[in-house]
Amino acid sequence: MGSADTGTDRTPKIVGAVWGLLVLNTLGSAGARTIVPLPRSLIQMVTMGSLVAAFALALLVNPRVRVRASAYVLLLTLLLVPSLISSVTQGAGFGALFRCTRLALFVGTLWLLSRWWDGGTTFVRHHIRMYFAVLGTVAVGLVVSPGAALPDLYGGRLVGAVWPLTPPQIGQYAAVIIGLTVLLLLGRRTDRTGAAVVILPSLVLLALTHTRTATLGLIIGLVLAIGSLVLTSAAARRFFTWAVVCAAVAAVGFSSALQAWFLRGQSQENFASLTGRAKVWHALLAAPRTTSQYLFGTGLGDKSFGGLPIDNSWLAVYNEQGVTGIALVAAVILVLGGVALLRPPSLSRACAIFLISYCAIASYTEAGLGDASPYLLHLALAASLLAAPVEAAPLTAPGVPGPRVPRWVQRSEVT
């Protein structure tokens, strides 16, 4: 993807490597069977090792630990408090403490990277490139072994056959980079060829995952983001108009096909219960809790209840970090959303609005806002886009001498 960016020249290349390692860490270790069987212990070693390497490289490139004030990273730091309290007091075990350590390293790396958060789109490019590379492994698995990539176990939905990835993960990554690339194209930060190379294959992969949450998040997020540019961008107005026309034609001409894709062959009852999620949610809310568990949760875990996935960020946070964690996560969304609304219209603001709205929508059927996850990385990208630009230090004009300092002042400074 072409086009220079104002922040690129000031950001060391190693920072992009650190961001890529954070992406690798948040891929997780659970998913479908791969073409070449990968032991889960090996996958966990790679993902955790990538986080340690990211922190070490960030410290190497920022040895003086210069950071920028960031309400987002501060709130994540505060989120560590209920996580630690619940993990220790509730006897959650080594696994919970391990997850707390992982979250601490994740937040620490973000603090070190915050030095280069200047409101530019440099980190957007890192984000797109890394997730596009991840989707590349999915495409390779689809070509090499279609049966493994579209297994009956997942109802024929696309999974990662090279690296274990679930359909919701693939849908999320595809939706996010599609939305960001569309916005870069509207902001003339990339050309049409480069955008098409990212958008078209990502759309195909998104369709093959049959992921409703990612599709709705992409549509609603883009509507809000492009809407924030309509008054100041002719390209945004044209795109919005054509998108509305195409959507209307698709809704009329392909309504039955779209409905079949959306239902994924499920019954109305199964669809109404959100594929069984509602039953888990009701059981979680009905379970008795002590005062400590109500306030601070039961400790960081695998985002499950009774052996079943919770698949809701707010209930997962309530279960593991209590109402204190919910308050902090809500503050994250409200602070980022409030700052985005107060910023003047710009490409960076539009990208941030897309990311914030996407994460807010996905939080209803996906967990991840309370632990190191792609969602926290998306929101970190939004925070970097909303950061105020760093003012360059004034340069002294060449050939202009500075103010004359009396000799008695020089002698007094030496002594």
mmCIF file of C-alpha atoms in Angstrom:
data_model
loop_
_atom_site.group_PDB
_atom_site.id
_atom_site.type_symbol
_atom_site.label_atom_id
_atom_site.label_comp_id
_atom_site.label_asym_id
_atom_site.label_seq_id
_atom_site.Cartn_x
_atom_site.Cartn_y
_atom_site.Cartn_z
ATOM 1 C CA MET A 1 0.000 0.000 0.000
ATOM 2 C CA GLY A 2 1.550 3.207 -1.190
ATOM 3 C CA SER A 3 1.632 6.842 -0.202
ATOM 4 C CA ALA A 4 3.777 8.498 2.343
ATOM 5 C CA ASP A 5 2.565 9.352 5.780
ATOM 6 C CA THR A 6 3.643 12.154 8.009
ATOM 7 C CA GLY A 7 4.447 9.881 10.899
ATOM 8 C CA THR A 8 6.362 7.251 8.954
ATOM 9 C CA ASP A 9 9.670 9.101 8.799
ATOM 10 C CA ARG A 10 9.730 9.611 12.545
ATOM 11 C CA THR A 11 8.783 6.051 13.480
ATOM 12 C CA PRO A 12 11.606 3.459 13.573
ATOM 13 C CA LYS A 13 11.004 0.354 11.483
ATOM 14 C CA ILE A 14 11.447 -1.806 14.556
ATOM 15 C CA VAL A 15 8.193 -0.347 15.907
ATOM 16 C CA GLY A 16 6.342 -2.052 13.058
ATOM 17 C CA ALA A 17 7.972 -5.349 14.049
ATOM 18 C CA VAL A 18 6.796 -4.845 17.636
ATOM 19 C CA TRP A 19 3.237 -4.234 16.437
ATOM 20 C CA GLY A 20 3.386 -7.357 14.307
ATOM 21 C CA LEU A 21 4.517 -9.418 17.303
ATOM 22 C CA LEU A 22 1.569 -8.092 19.313
ATOM 23 C CA VAL A 23 -0.753 -9.223 16.523
ATOM 24 C CA LEU A 24 0.874 -12.672 16.571
ATOM 25 C CA ASN A 25 0.439 -12.911 20.328
ATOM 26 C CA THR A 26 -3.288 -12.195 20.150
ATOM 27 C CA LEU A 27 -4.009 -14.883 17.534
ATOM 28 C CA GLY A 28 -4.532 -17.416 20.314
ATOM 29 C CA SER A 29 -3.945 -21.148 20.355
ATOM 30 C CA ALA A 30 -7.446 -22.590 19.922
ATOM 31 C CA GLY A 31 -9.043 -23.351 16.584
ATOM 32 C CA ALA A 32 -9.652 -25.971 13.948
ATOM 33 C CA ARG A 33 -7.374 -28.871 13.055
ATOM 34 C CA THR A 34 -4.527 -27.792 10.826
ATOM 35 C CA ILE A 35 -3.057 -29.539 7.783
ATOM 36 C CA VAL A 36 0.166 -30.132 9.691
ATOM 37 C CA PRO A 37 -0.784 -30.919 13.317
ATOM 38 C CA LEU A 38 0.654 -28.283 15.663
ATOM 39 C CA PRO A 39 0.863 -29.125 19.387
ATOM 40 C CA ARG A 40 -0.993 -26.563 21.441
ATOM 41 C CA SER A 41 2.046 -26.207 23.709
ATOM 42 C CA LEU A 42 4.124 -25.178 20.681
ATOM 43 C CA ILE A 43 1.524 -22.627 19.575
ATOM 44 C CA GLN A 44 1.353 -21.163 23.090
ATOM 45 C CA MET A 45 5.134 -20.983 23.189
ATOM 46 C CA VAL A 46 5.163 -19.057 19.916
ATOM 47 C CA THR A 47 2.394 -16.630 20.932
ATOM 48 C CA MET A 48 3.771 -15.967 24.413
ATOM 49 C CA GLY A 49 7.314 -15.764 23.066
ATOM 50 C CA SER A 50 6.158 -13.145 20.583
ATOM 51 C CA LEU A 51 4.817 -11.005 23.427
ATOM 52 C CA VAL A 52 8.080 -11.248 25.388
ATOM 53 C CA ALA A 53 9.991 -10.388 22.211
ATOM 54 C CA ALA A 54 7.646 -7.442 21.540
ATOM 55 C CA PHE A 55 8.232 -6.038 25.028
ATOM 56 C CA ALA A 56 12.012 -6.514 24.744
ATOM 57 C CA LEU A 57 12.169 -4.847 21.321
ATOM 58 C CA ALA A 58 9.964 -1.983 22.491
ATOM 59 C CA LEU A 59 12.299 -1.463 25.438
ATOM 60 C CA LEU A 60 15.283 -1.636 23.107
ATOM 61 C CA VAL A 61 13.891 1.042 20.798
ATOM 62 C CA ASN A 62 12.692 3.156 23.747
ATOM 63 C CA PRO A 63 15.418 2.594 26.387
ATOM 64 C CA ARG A 64 14.656 5.784 28.306
ATOM 65 C CA VAL A 65 11.013 4.703 28.638
ATOM 66 C CA ARG A 66 9.590 7.877 27.174
ATOM 67 C CA VAL A 67 5.812 7.568 26.994
ATOM 68 C CA ARG A 68 2.886 9.788 26.061
ATOM 69 C CA ALA A 69 -0.070 10.409 28.311
ATOM 70 C CA SER A 70 -2.827 8.027 27.240
ATOM 71 C CA ALA A 71 -6.146 7.623 29.029
ATOM 72 C CA TYR A 72 -6.670 4.356 27.147
ATOM 73 C CA VAL A 73 -3.466 2.678 28.341
ATOM 74 C CA LEU A 74 -3.992 4.125 31.828
ATOM 75 C CA LEU A 75 -7.410 2.471 32.036
ATOM 76 C CA LEU A 76 -5.908 -0.829 30.871
ATOM 77 C CA THR A 77 -3.288 -0.463 33.601
ATOM 78 C CA LEU A 78 -6.044 0.036 36.161
ATOM 79 C CA LEU A 79 -7.788 -3.064 34.766
ATOM 80 C CA LEU A 80 -4.822 -5.063 36.021
ATOM 81 C CA VAL A 81 -5.878 -4.302 39.615
ATOM 82 C CA PRO A 82 -9.168 -6.281 39.715
ATOM 83 C CA SER A 83 -7.531 -8.938 37.556
ATOM 84 C CA LEU A 84 -4.779 -9.478 40.116
ATOM 85 C CA ILE A 85 -7.077 -9.183 43.134
ATOM 86 C CA SER A 86 -9.510 -11.787 41.840
ATOM 87 C CA SER A 87 -6.788 -14.119 40.553
ATOM 88 C CA VAL A 88 -5.020 -14.126 43.934
ATOM 89 C CA THR A 89 -7.908 -13.999 46.405
ATOM 90 C CA GLN A 90 -10.127 -16.484 44.553
ATOM 91 C CA GLY A 91 -7.371 -19.062 44.217
ATOM 92 C CA ALA A 92 -7.761 -19.166 40.455
ATOM 93 C CA GLY A 93 -4.405 -20.892 40.109
ATOM 94 C CA PHE A 94 -1.290 -20.533 38.001
ATOM 95 C CA GLY A 95 -3.253 -20.096 34.763
ATOM 96 C CA ALA A 96 -4.919 -16.900 36.023
ATOM 97 C CA LEU A 97 -1.612 -15.441 37.234
ATOM 98 C CA PHE A 98 -0.046 -16.337 33.891
ATOM 99 C CA ARG A 99 -2.808 -14.438 32.094
ATOM 100 C CA CYS A 100 -2.273 -11.455 34.419
ATOM 101 C CA THR A 101 1.420 -11.467 33.537
ATOM 102 C CA ARG A 102 0.527 -11.618 29.851
ATOM 103 C CA LEU A 103 -1.846 -8.667 30.217
ATOM 104 C CA ALA A 104 0.819 -6.707 32.123
ATOM 105 C CA LEU A 105 3.398 -7.290 29.360
ATOM 106 C CA PHE A 106 0.819 -6.351 26.726
ATOM 107 C CA VAL A 107 -0.031 -3.084 28.497
ATOM 108 C CA GLY A 108 3.646 -2.355 29.170
ATOM 109 C CA THR A 109 4.443 -2.741 25.474
ATOM 110 C CA LEU A 110 1.642 -0.335 24.580
ATOM 111 C CA TRP A 111 3.069 2.208 27.034
ATOM 112 C CA LEU A 112 6.472 1.941 25.325
ATOM 113 C CA LEU A 113 4.921 2.321 21.869
ATOM 114 C CA SER A 114 2.803 5.304 22.909
ATOM 115 C CA ARG A 115 5.845 7.507 22.331
ATOM 116 C CA TRP A 116 5.141 7.263 18.573
ATOM 117 C CA TRP A 117 1.384 7.789 18.747
ATOM 118 C CA ASP A 118 0.936 11.058 16.874
ATOM 119 C CA GLY A 119 -2.461 10.832 15.194
ATOM 120 C CA GLY A 120 -0.954 9.610 11.910
ATOM 121 C CA THR A 121 -1.814 6.479 9.957
ATOM 122 C CA THR A 122 1.550 4.732 10.381
ATOM 123 C CA PHE A 123 0.152 2.143 12.786
ATOM 124 C CA VAL A 124 -2.878 1.645 10.528
ATOM 125 C CA ARG A 125 -0.522 0.408 7.827
ATOM 126 C CA HIS A 126 1.236 -1.924 10.270
ATOM 127 C CA HIS A 127 -2.170 -3.241 11.334
ATOM 128 C CA ILE A 128 -3.358 -3.899 7.778
ATOM 129 C CA ARG A 129 -0.118 -5.531 6.641
ATOM 130 C CA MET A 130 0.091 -7.927 9.570
ATOM 131 C CA TYR A 131 -3.528 -9.052 9.476
ATOM 132 C CA PHE A 132 -3.382 -9.362 5.691
ATOM 133 C CA ALA A 133 -0.406 -11.690 6.163
ATOM 134 C CA VAL A 134 -2.483 -13.735 8.634
ATOM 135 C CA LEU A 135 -5.303 -13.946 6.095
ATOM 136 C CA GLY A 136 -2.702 -15.042 3.558
ATOM 137 C CA THR A 137 -2.089 -18.181 5.628
ATOM 138 C CA VAL A 138 -5.854 -18.807 5.604
ATOM 139 C CA ALA A 139 -5.944 -18.497 1.808
ATOM 140 C CA VAL A 140 -2.994 -20.887 1.488
ATOM 141 C CA GLY A 141 -4.810 -23.452 3.620
ATOM 142 C CA LEU A 142 -7.937 -23.057 1.487
ATOM 143 C CA VAL A 143 -5.993 -23.670 -1.729
ATOM 144 C CA VAL A 144 -3.862 -26.539 -0.408
ATOM 145 C CA SER A 145 -6.611 -28.406 1.449
ATOM 146 C CA PRO A 146 -10.175 -27.150 0.888
ATOM 147 C CA GLY A 147 -11.559 -29.988 3.011
ATOM 148 C CA ALA A 148 -9.505 -28.961 6.037
ATOM 149 C CA ALA A 149 -10.268 -25.263 5.497
ATOM 150 C CA LEU A 150 -14.036 -25.830 5.172
ATOM 151 C CA PRO A 151 -14.682 -28.667 7.662
ATOM 152 C CA ASP A 152 -18.089 -30.128 8.444
ATOM 153 C CA LEU A 153 -17.354 -29.611 12.148
ATOM 154 C CA TYR A 154 -17.835 -25.854 11.600
ATOM 155 C CA GLY A 155 -20.726 -26.260 9.193
ATOM 156 C CA GLY A 156 -18.576 -25.682 6.131
ATOM 157 C CA ARG A 157 -17.397 -22.288 7.386
ATOM 158 C CA LEU A 158 -13.838 -21.181 6.624
ATOM 159 C CA VAL A 159 -11.212 -21.914 9.287
ATOM 160 C CA GLY A 160 -7.447 -21.605 9.500
ATOM 161 C CA ALA A 161 -5.887 -24.802 8.163
ATOM 162 C CA VAL A 162 -2.270 -23.583 8.442
ATOM 163 C CA TRP A 163 -2.541 -21.754 11.774
ATOM 164 C CA PRO A 164 -5.538 -22.715 13.967
ATOM 165 C CA LEU A 165 -8.061 -19.912 13.512
ATOM 166 C CA THR A 166 -11.823 -20.029 14.017
ATOM 167 C CA PRO A 167 -14.359 -18.507 11.570
ATOM 168 C CA PRO A 168 -15.118 -15.532 13.885
ATOM 169 C CA GLN A 169 -11.400 -14.718 14.094
ATOM 170 C CA ILE A 170 -10.942 -14.781 10.327
ATOM 171 C CA GLY A 171 -14.105 -12.739 9.844
ATOM 172 C CA GLN A 172 -12.911 -10.172 12.358
ATOM 173 C CA TYR A 173 -9.485 -9.747 10.759
ATOM 174 C CA ALA A 174 -10.982 -9.494 7.268
ATOM 175 C CA ALA A 175 -13.639 -6.972 8.305
ATOM 176 C CA VAL A 176 -11.172 -4.728 10.117
ATOM 177 C CA ILE A 177 -8.638 -4.479 7.308
ATOM 178 C CA ILE A 178 -11.392 -4.032 4.706
ATOM 179 C CA GLY A 179 -12.816 -1.098 6.650
ATOM 180 C CA LEU A 180 -9.435 0.518 7.260
ATOM 181 C CA THR A 181 -8.351 0.085 3.629
ATOM 182 C CA VAL A 182 -11.587 1.629 2.337
ATOM 183 C CA LEU A 183 -10.985 4.650 4.568
ATOM 184 C CA LEU A 184 -7.360 4.975 3.439
ATOM 185 C CA LEU A 185 -8.584 4.903 -0.164
ATOM 186 C CA LEU A 186 -11.137 7.635 0.515
ATOM 187 C CA GLY A 187 -8.430 9.666 2.251
ATOM 188 C CA ARG A 188 -6.137 9.208 -0.771
ATOM 189 C CA ARG A 189 -3.490 7.491 1.352
ATOM 190 C CA THR A 190 -3.367 4.507 -0.994
ATOM 191 C CA ASP A 191 -4.143 3.861 -4.652
ATOM 192 C CA ARG A 192 -6.986 1.807 -6.082
ATOM 193 C CA THR A 193 -4.768 -1.107 -7.115
ATOM 194 C CA GLY A 194 -3.247 -1.463 -3.666
ATOM 195 C CA ALA A 195 -6.673 -1.187 -2.056
ATOM 196 C CA ALA A 196 -8.171 -3.800 -4.381
ATOM 197 C CA VAL A 197 -5.369 -6.248 -3.556
ATOM 198 C CA VAL A 198 -6.399 -6.068 0.110
ATOM 199 C CA ILE A 199 -10.168 -5.607 -0.130
ATOM 200 C CA LEU A 200 -11.242 -8.173 -2.757
ATOM 201 C CA PRO A 201 -9.611 -11.326 -1.303
ATOM 202 C CA SER A 202 -10.554 -10.231 2.211
ATOM 203 C CA LEU A 203 -14.199 -9.919 1.131
ATOM 204 C CA VAL A 204 -14.101 -13.455 -0.278
ATOM 205 C CA LEU A 205 -12.667 -14.830 2.966
ATOM 206 C CA LEU A 206 -15.215 -12.890 5.020
ATOM 207 C CA ALA A 207 -18.064 -14.350 2.946
ATOM 208 C CA LEU A 208 -16.701 -17.876 3.374
ATOM 209 C CA THR A 209 -16.625 -17.511 7.172
ATOM 210 C CA HIS A 210 -20.374 -16.704 7.320
ATOM 211 C CA THR A 211 -19.576 -14.436 10.289
ATOM 212 C CA ARG A 212 -22.594 -12.232 10.980
ATOM 213 C CA THR A 213 -20.987 -10.174 13.735
ATOM 214 C CA ALA A 214 -18.008 -9.205 11.583
ATOM 215 C CA THR A 215 -20.247 -8.365 8.620
ATOM 216 C CA LEU A 216 -22.554 -6.149 10.673
ATOM 217 C CA GLY A 217 -19.582 -4.538 12.413
ATOM 218 C CA LEU A 218 -17.988 -3.759 9.060
ATOM 219 C CA ILE A 219 -21.172 -2.241 7.602
ATOM 220 C CA ILE A 220 -22.177 -0.195 10.638
ATOM 221 C CA GLY A 221 -18.598 0.860 11.376
ATOM 222 C CA LEU A 222 -18.070 2.085 7.818
ATOM 223 C CA VAL A 223 -21.393 3.936 7.808
ATOM 224 C CA LEU A 224 -20.403 5.821 10.966
ATOM 225 C CA ALA A 225 -16.822 6.430 9.830
ATOM 226 C CA ILE A 226 -17.719 7.626 6.331
ATOM 227 C CA GLY A 227 -20.576 9.654 7.798
ATOM 228 C CA SER A 228 -17.992 11.587 9.816
ATOM 229 C CA LEU A 229 -16.262 12.531 6.527
ATOM 230 C CA VAL A 230 -19.309 13.360 4.415
ATOM 231 C CA LEU A 231 -19.270 17.086 5.151
ATOM 232 C CA THR A 232 -15.578 17.506 4.332
ATOM 233 C CA SER A 233 -14.802 14.886 1.653
ATOM 234 C CA ALA A 234 -16.310 14.695 -1.822
ATOM 235 C CA ALA A 235 -14.898 11.166 -2.211
ATOM 236 C CA ALA A 236 -16.709 10.095 0.946
ATOM 237 C CA ARG A 237 -19.978 11.553 -0.355
ATOM 238 C CA ARG A 238 -19.641 9.720 -3.668
ATOM 239 C CA PHE A 239 -18.763 6.439 -1.978
ATOM 240 C CA PHE A 240 -21.640 6.784 0.483
ATOM 241 C CA THR A 241 -24.112 7.449 -2.345
ATOM 242 C CA TRP A 242 -22.959 4.486 -4.415
ATOM 243 C CA ALA A 243 -22.931 2.230 -1.343
ATOM 244 C CA VAL A 244 -26.549 3.128 -0.564
ATOM 245 C CA VAL A 245 -27.604 2.438 -4.160
ATOM 246 C CA CYS A 246 -25.791 -0.919 -4.293
ATOM 247 C CA ALA A 247 -27.202 -1.930 -0.906
ATOM 248 C CA ALA A 248 -30.735 -1.133 -2.040
ATOM 249 C CA VAL A 249 -30.293 -3.161 -5.249
ATOM 250 C CA ALA A 250 -28.813 -6.106 -3.321
ATOM 251 C CA ALA A 251 -31.584 -6.004 -0.735
ATOM 252 C CA VAL A 252 -34.244 -6.207 -3.471
ATOM 253 C CA GLY A 253 -32.574 -8.572 -5.924
ATOM 254 C CA PHE A 254 -30.783 -10.950 -3.588
ATOM 255 C CA SER A 255 -32.923 -10.854 -0.460
ATOM 256 C CA SER A 256 -33.481 -14.632 -0.322
ATOM 257 C CA ALA A 257 -29.784 -15.416 -0.839
ATOM 258 C CA LEU A 258 -28.755 -12.858 1.784
ATOM 259 C CA GLN A 259 -31.269 -14.274 4.251
ATOM 260 C CA ALA A 260 -29.997 -17.812 3.684
ATOM 261 C CA TRP A 261 -26.404 -16.670 4.175
ATOM 262 C CA PHE A 262 -27.337 -14.789 7.335
ATOM 263 C CA LEU A 263 -29.262 -17.689 8.907
ATOM 264 C CA ARG A 264 -26.516 -20.238 8.031
ATOM 265 C CA GLY A 265 -29.106 -23.023 7.927
ATOM 266 C CA GLN A 266 -30.149 -22.479 11.552
ATOM 267 C CA SER A 267 -33.674 -22.766 12.873
ATOM 268 C CA GLN A 268 -35.477 -19.640 14.060
ATOM 269 C CA GLU A 269 -35.242 -20.876 17.673
ATOM 270 C CA ASN A 270 -31.500 -21.434 17.437
ATOM 271 C CA PHE A 271 -31.036 -18.059 15.777
ATOM 272 C CA ALA A 272 -33.140 -16.328 18.444
ATOM 273 C CA SER A 273 -30.962 -17.800 21.196
ATOM 274 C CA LEU A 274 -27.844 -16.569 19.358
ATOM 275 C CA THR A 275 -26.649 -20.120 18.658
ATOM 276 C CA GLY A 276 -27.079 -21.126 22.290
ATOM 277 C CA ARG A 277 -25.205 -18.158 23.748
ATOM 278 C CA ALA A 278 -28.266 -16.830 25.594
ATOM 279 C CA LYS A 279 -28.508 -20.011 27.684
ATOM 280 C CA VAL A 280 -24.930 -19.624 28.895
ATOM 281 C CA TRP A 281 -25.517 -15.941 29.660
ATOM 282 C CA HIS A 282 -28.614 -16.658 31.746
ATOM 283 C CA ALA A 283 -26.807 -19.372 33.704
ATOM 284 C CA LEU A 284 -23.849 -17.069 34.380
ATOM 285 C CA LEU A 285 -26.045 -14.236 35.647
ATOM 286 C CA ALA A 286 -28.087 -16.609 37.819
ATOM 287 C CA ALA A 287 -25.035 -18.159 39.507
ATOM 288 C CA PRO A 288 -24.551 -17.077 43.176
ATOM 289 C CA ARG A 289 -21.569 -14.825 43.918
ATOM 290 C CA THR A 290 -19.796 -13.539 46.996
ATOM 291 C CA THR A 291 -19.241 -9.805 47.471
ATOM 292 C CA SER A 292 -15.609 -10.185 46.403
ATOM 293 C CA GLN A 293 -16.605 -12.112 43.273
ATOM 294 C CA TYR A 294 -19.244 -9.501 42.467
ATOM 295 C CA LEU A 295 -16.737 -6.653 42.767
ATOM 296 C CA PHE A 296 -13.589 -8.246 41.336
ATOM 297 C CA GLY A 297 -14.681 -11.466 39.616
ATOM 298 C CA THR A 298 -13.261 -14.966 39.812
ATOM 299 C CA GLY A 299 -9.889 -14.360 38.121
ATOM 300 C CA LEU A 300 -8.705 -14.314 34.516
ATOM 301 C CA GLY A 301 -9.679 -17.507 32.726
ATOM 302 C CA ASP A 302 -10.475 -18.885 29.292
ATOM 303 C CA LYS A 303 -13.671 -16.826 28.887
ATOM 304 C CA SER A 304 -15.941 -19.794 29.559
ATOM 305 C CA PHE A 305 -18.625 -20.686 32.100
ATOM 306 C CA GLY A 306 -19.572 -24.234 32.924
ATOM 307 C CA GLY A 307 -17.286 -25.460 30.174
ATOM 308 C CA LEU A 308 -19.066 -23.399 27.492
ATOM 309 C CA PRO A 309 -17.763 -20.206 25.866
ATOM 310 C CA ILE A 310 -19.335 -16.996 27.159
ATOM 311 C CA ASP A 311 -19.006 -15.153 23.829
ATOM 312 C CA ASN A 312 -19.855 -11.758 25.299
ATOM 313 C CA SER A 313 -17.170 -9.310 26.365
ATOM 314 C CA TRP A 314 -19.242 -7.663 29.072
ATOM 315 C CA LEU A 315 -20.334 -10.896 30.730
ATOM 316 C CA ALA A 316 -16.827 -12.344 30.406
ATOM 317 C CA VAL A 317 -15.438 -9.273 32.178
ATOM 318 C CA TYR A 318 -18.182 -9.501 34.812
ATOM 319 C CA ASN A 319 -17.315 -13.150 35.412
ATOM 320 C CA GLU A 320 -13.554 -12.650 35.622
ATOM 321 C CA GLN A 321 -13.056 -9.033 36.800
ATOM 322 C CA GLY A 322 -16.422 -8.167 38.347
ATOM 323 C CA VAL A 323 -18.329 -4.914 38.136
ATOM 324 C CA THR A 324 -15.041 -3.049 38.684
ATOM 325 C CA GLY A 325 -13.773 -4.474 35.417
ATOM 326 C CA ILE A 326 -17.034 -3.624 33.645
ATOM 327 C CA ALA A 327 -16.743 -0.011 34.819
ATOM 328 C CA LEU A 328 -13.175 0.256 33.500
ATOM 329 C CA VAL A 329 -13.988 -1.354 30.129
ATOM 330 C CA ALA A 330 -17.028 0.900 29.758
ATOM 331 C CA ALA A 331 -14.791 3.879 30.548
ATOM 332 C CA VAL A 332 -12.434 2.780 27.748
ATOM 333 C CA ILE A 333 -15.226 2.797 25.157
ATOM 334 C CA LEU A 334 -16.746 6.047 26.455
ATOM 335 C CA VAL A 335 -13.427 7.906 26.638
ATOM 336 C CA LEU A 336 -12.299 6.853 23.166
ATOM 337 C CA GLY A 337 -15.742 7.550 21.707
ATOM 338 C CA GLY A 338 -15.939 10.928 23.421
ATOM 339 C CA VAL A 339 -12.497 11.998 22.213
ATOM 340 C CA ALA A 340 -13.364 10.871 18.665
ATOM 341 C CA LEU A 341 -16.539 12.973 18.682
ATOM 342 C CA LEU A 342 -14.626 16.042 19.874
ATOM 343 C CA ARG A 343 -11.925 15.794 17.196
ATOM 344 C CA PRO A 344 -12.403 17.744 13.942
ATOM 345 C CA PRO A 345 -13.216 15.658 10.835
ATOM 346 C CA SER A 346 -10.155 13.849 9.487
ATOM 347 C CA LEU A 347 -9.060 10.486 8.125
ATOM 348 C CA SER A 348 -7.516 9.510 11.461
ATOM 349 C CA ARG A 349 -10.738 10.325 13.273
ATOM 350 C CA ALA A 350 -12.764 8.288 10.764
ATOM 351 C CA CYS A 351 -10.489 5.251 11.203
ATOM 352 C CA ALA A 352 -10.784 5.566 14.988
ATOM 353 C CA ILE A 353 -14.583 5.790 14.791
ATOM 354 C CA PHE A 354 -14.651 2.657 12.643
ATOM 355 C CA LEU A 355 -12.489 0.700 15.094
ATOM 356 C CA ILE A 356 -14.359 1.855 18.200
ATOM 357 C CA SER A 357 -17.780 1.133 16.724
ATOM 358 C CA TYR A 358 -16.653 -2.248 15.385
ATOM 359 C CA CYS A 359 -15.311 -3.335 18.794
ATOM 360 C CA ALA A 360 -18.454 -2.081 20.549
ATOM 361 C CA ILE A 361 -20.694 -4.068 18.182
ATOM 362 C CA ALA A 362 -18.562 -7.212 18.354
ATOM 363 C CA SER A 363 -18.482 -7.087 22.163
ATOM 364 C CA TYR A 364 -22.075 -8.398 22.215
ATOM 365 C CA THR A 365 -21.205 -11.801 20.730
ATOM 366 C CA GLU A 366 -17.408 -11.967 21.173
ATOM 367 C CA ALA A 367 -15.214 -11.922 24.291
ATOM 368 C CA GLY A 368 -11.895 -10.102 24.558
ATOM 369 C CA LEU A 369 -12.257 -6.574 25.965
ATOM 370 C CA GLY A 370 -10.933 -7.596 29.392
ATOM 371 C CA ASP A 371 -7.742 -9.393 28.372
ATOM 372 C CA ALA A 372 -4.918 -9.173 25.829
ATOM 373 C CA SER A 373 -6.790 -9.697 22.567
ATOM 374 C CA PRO A 374 -7.166 -8.358 19.015
ATOM 375 C CA TYR A 375 -9.986 -6.125 20.270
ATOM 376 C CA LEU A 376 -7.703 -4.335 22.721
ATOM 377 C CA LEU A 377 -5.161 -3.990 19.911
ATOM 378 C CA HIS A 378 -7.833 -2.473 17.622
ATOM 379 C CA LEU A 379 -8.693 0.016 20.368
ATOM 380 C CA ALA A 380 -5.002 0.763 20.921
ATOM 381 C CA LEU A 381 -4.812 1.640 17.233
ATOM 382 C CA ALA A 382 -7.818 3.929 17.717
ATOM 383 C CA ALA A 383 -6.053 5.587 20.662
ATOM 384 C CA SER A 384 -2.959 6.184 18.517
ATOM 385 C CA LEU A 385 -5.131 7.786 15.832
ATOM 386 C CA LEU A 386 -6.777 10.111 18.345
ATOM 387 C CA ALA A 387 -3.485 11.222 19.931
ATOM 388 C CA ALA A 388 -2.604 14.859 19.390
ATOM 389 C CA PRO A 389 0.213 15.388 16.850
ATOM 390 C CA VAL A 390 3.634 15.914 18.389
ATOM 391 C CA GLU A 391 4.853 19.460 17.853
ATOM 392 C CA ALA A 392 8.291 19.595 16.281
ATOM 393 C CA ALA A 393 10.975 21.391 18.282
ATOM 394 C CA PRO A 394 11.713 24.870 16.867
ATOM 395 C CA LEU A 395 14.911 24.974 14.848
ATOM 396 C CA THR A 396 17.406 27.831 15.096
ATOM 397 C CA ALA A 397 17.827 29.558 11.766
ATOM 398 C CA PRO A 398 21.289 28.945 10.266
ATOM 399 C CA GLY A 399 23.665 31.879 10.448
ATOM 400 C CA VAL A 400 21.647 33.656 13.136
ATOM 401 C CA PRO A 401 23.695 33.913 16.335
ATOM 402 C CA GLY A 402 22.030 33.292 19.657
ATOM 403 C CA PRO A 403 21.787 35.927 22.381
ATOM 404 C CA ARG A 404 25.131 37.128 23.734
ATOM 405 C CA VAL A 405 25.911 35.819 27.215
ATOM 406 C CA PRO A 406 28.041 38.072 29.426
ATOM 407 C CA ARG A 407 31.378 36.613 30.560
ATOM 408 C CA TRP A 408 30.556 36.986 34.241
ATOM 409 C CA VAL A 409 27.475 34.795 33.712
ATOM 410 C CA GLN A 410 29.588 32.144 31.966
ATOM 411 C CA ARG A 411 32.103 32.147 34.821
ATOM 412 C CA SER A 412 29.325 31.793 37.412
ATOM 413 C CA GLU A 413 27.819 28.812 35.545
ATOM 414 C CA VAL A 414 31.182 27.051 35.413
ATOM 415 C CA THR A 415 31.828 27.514 39.092
#
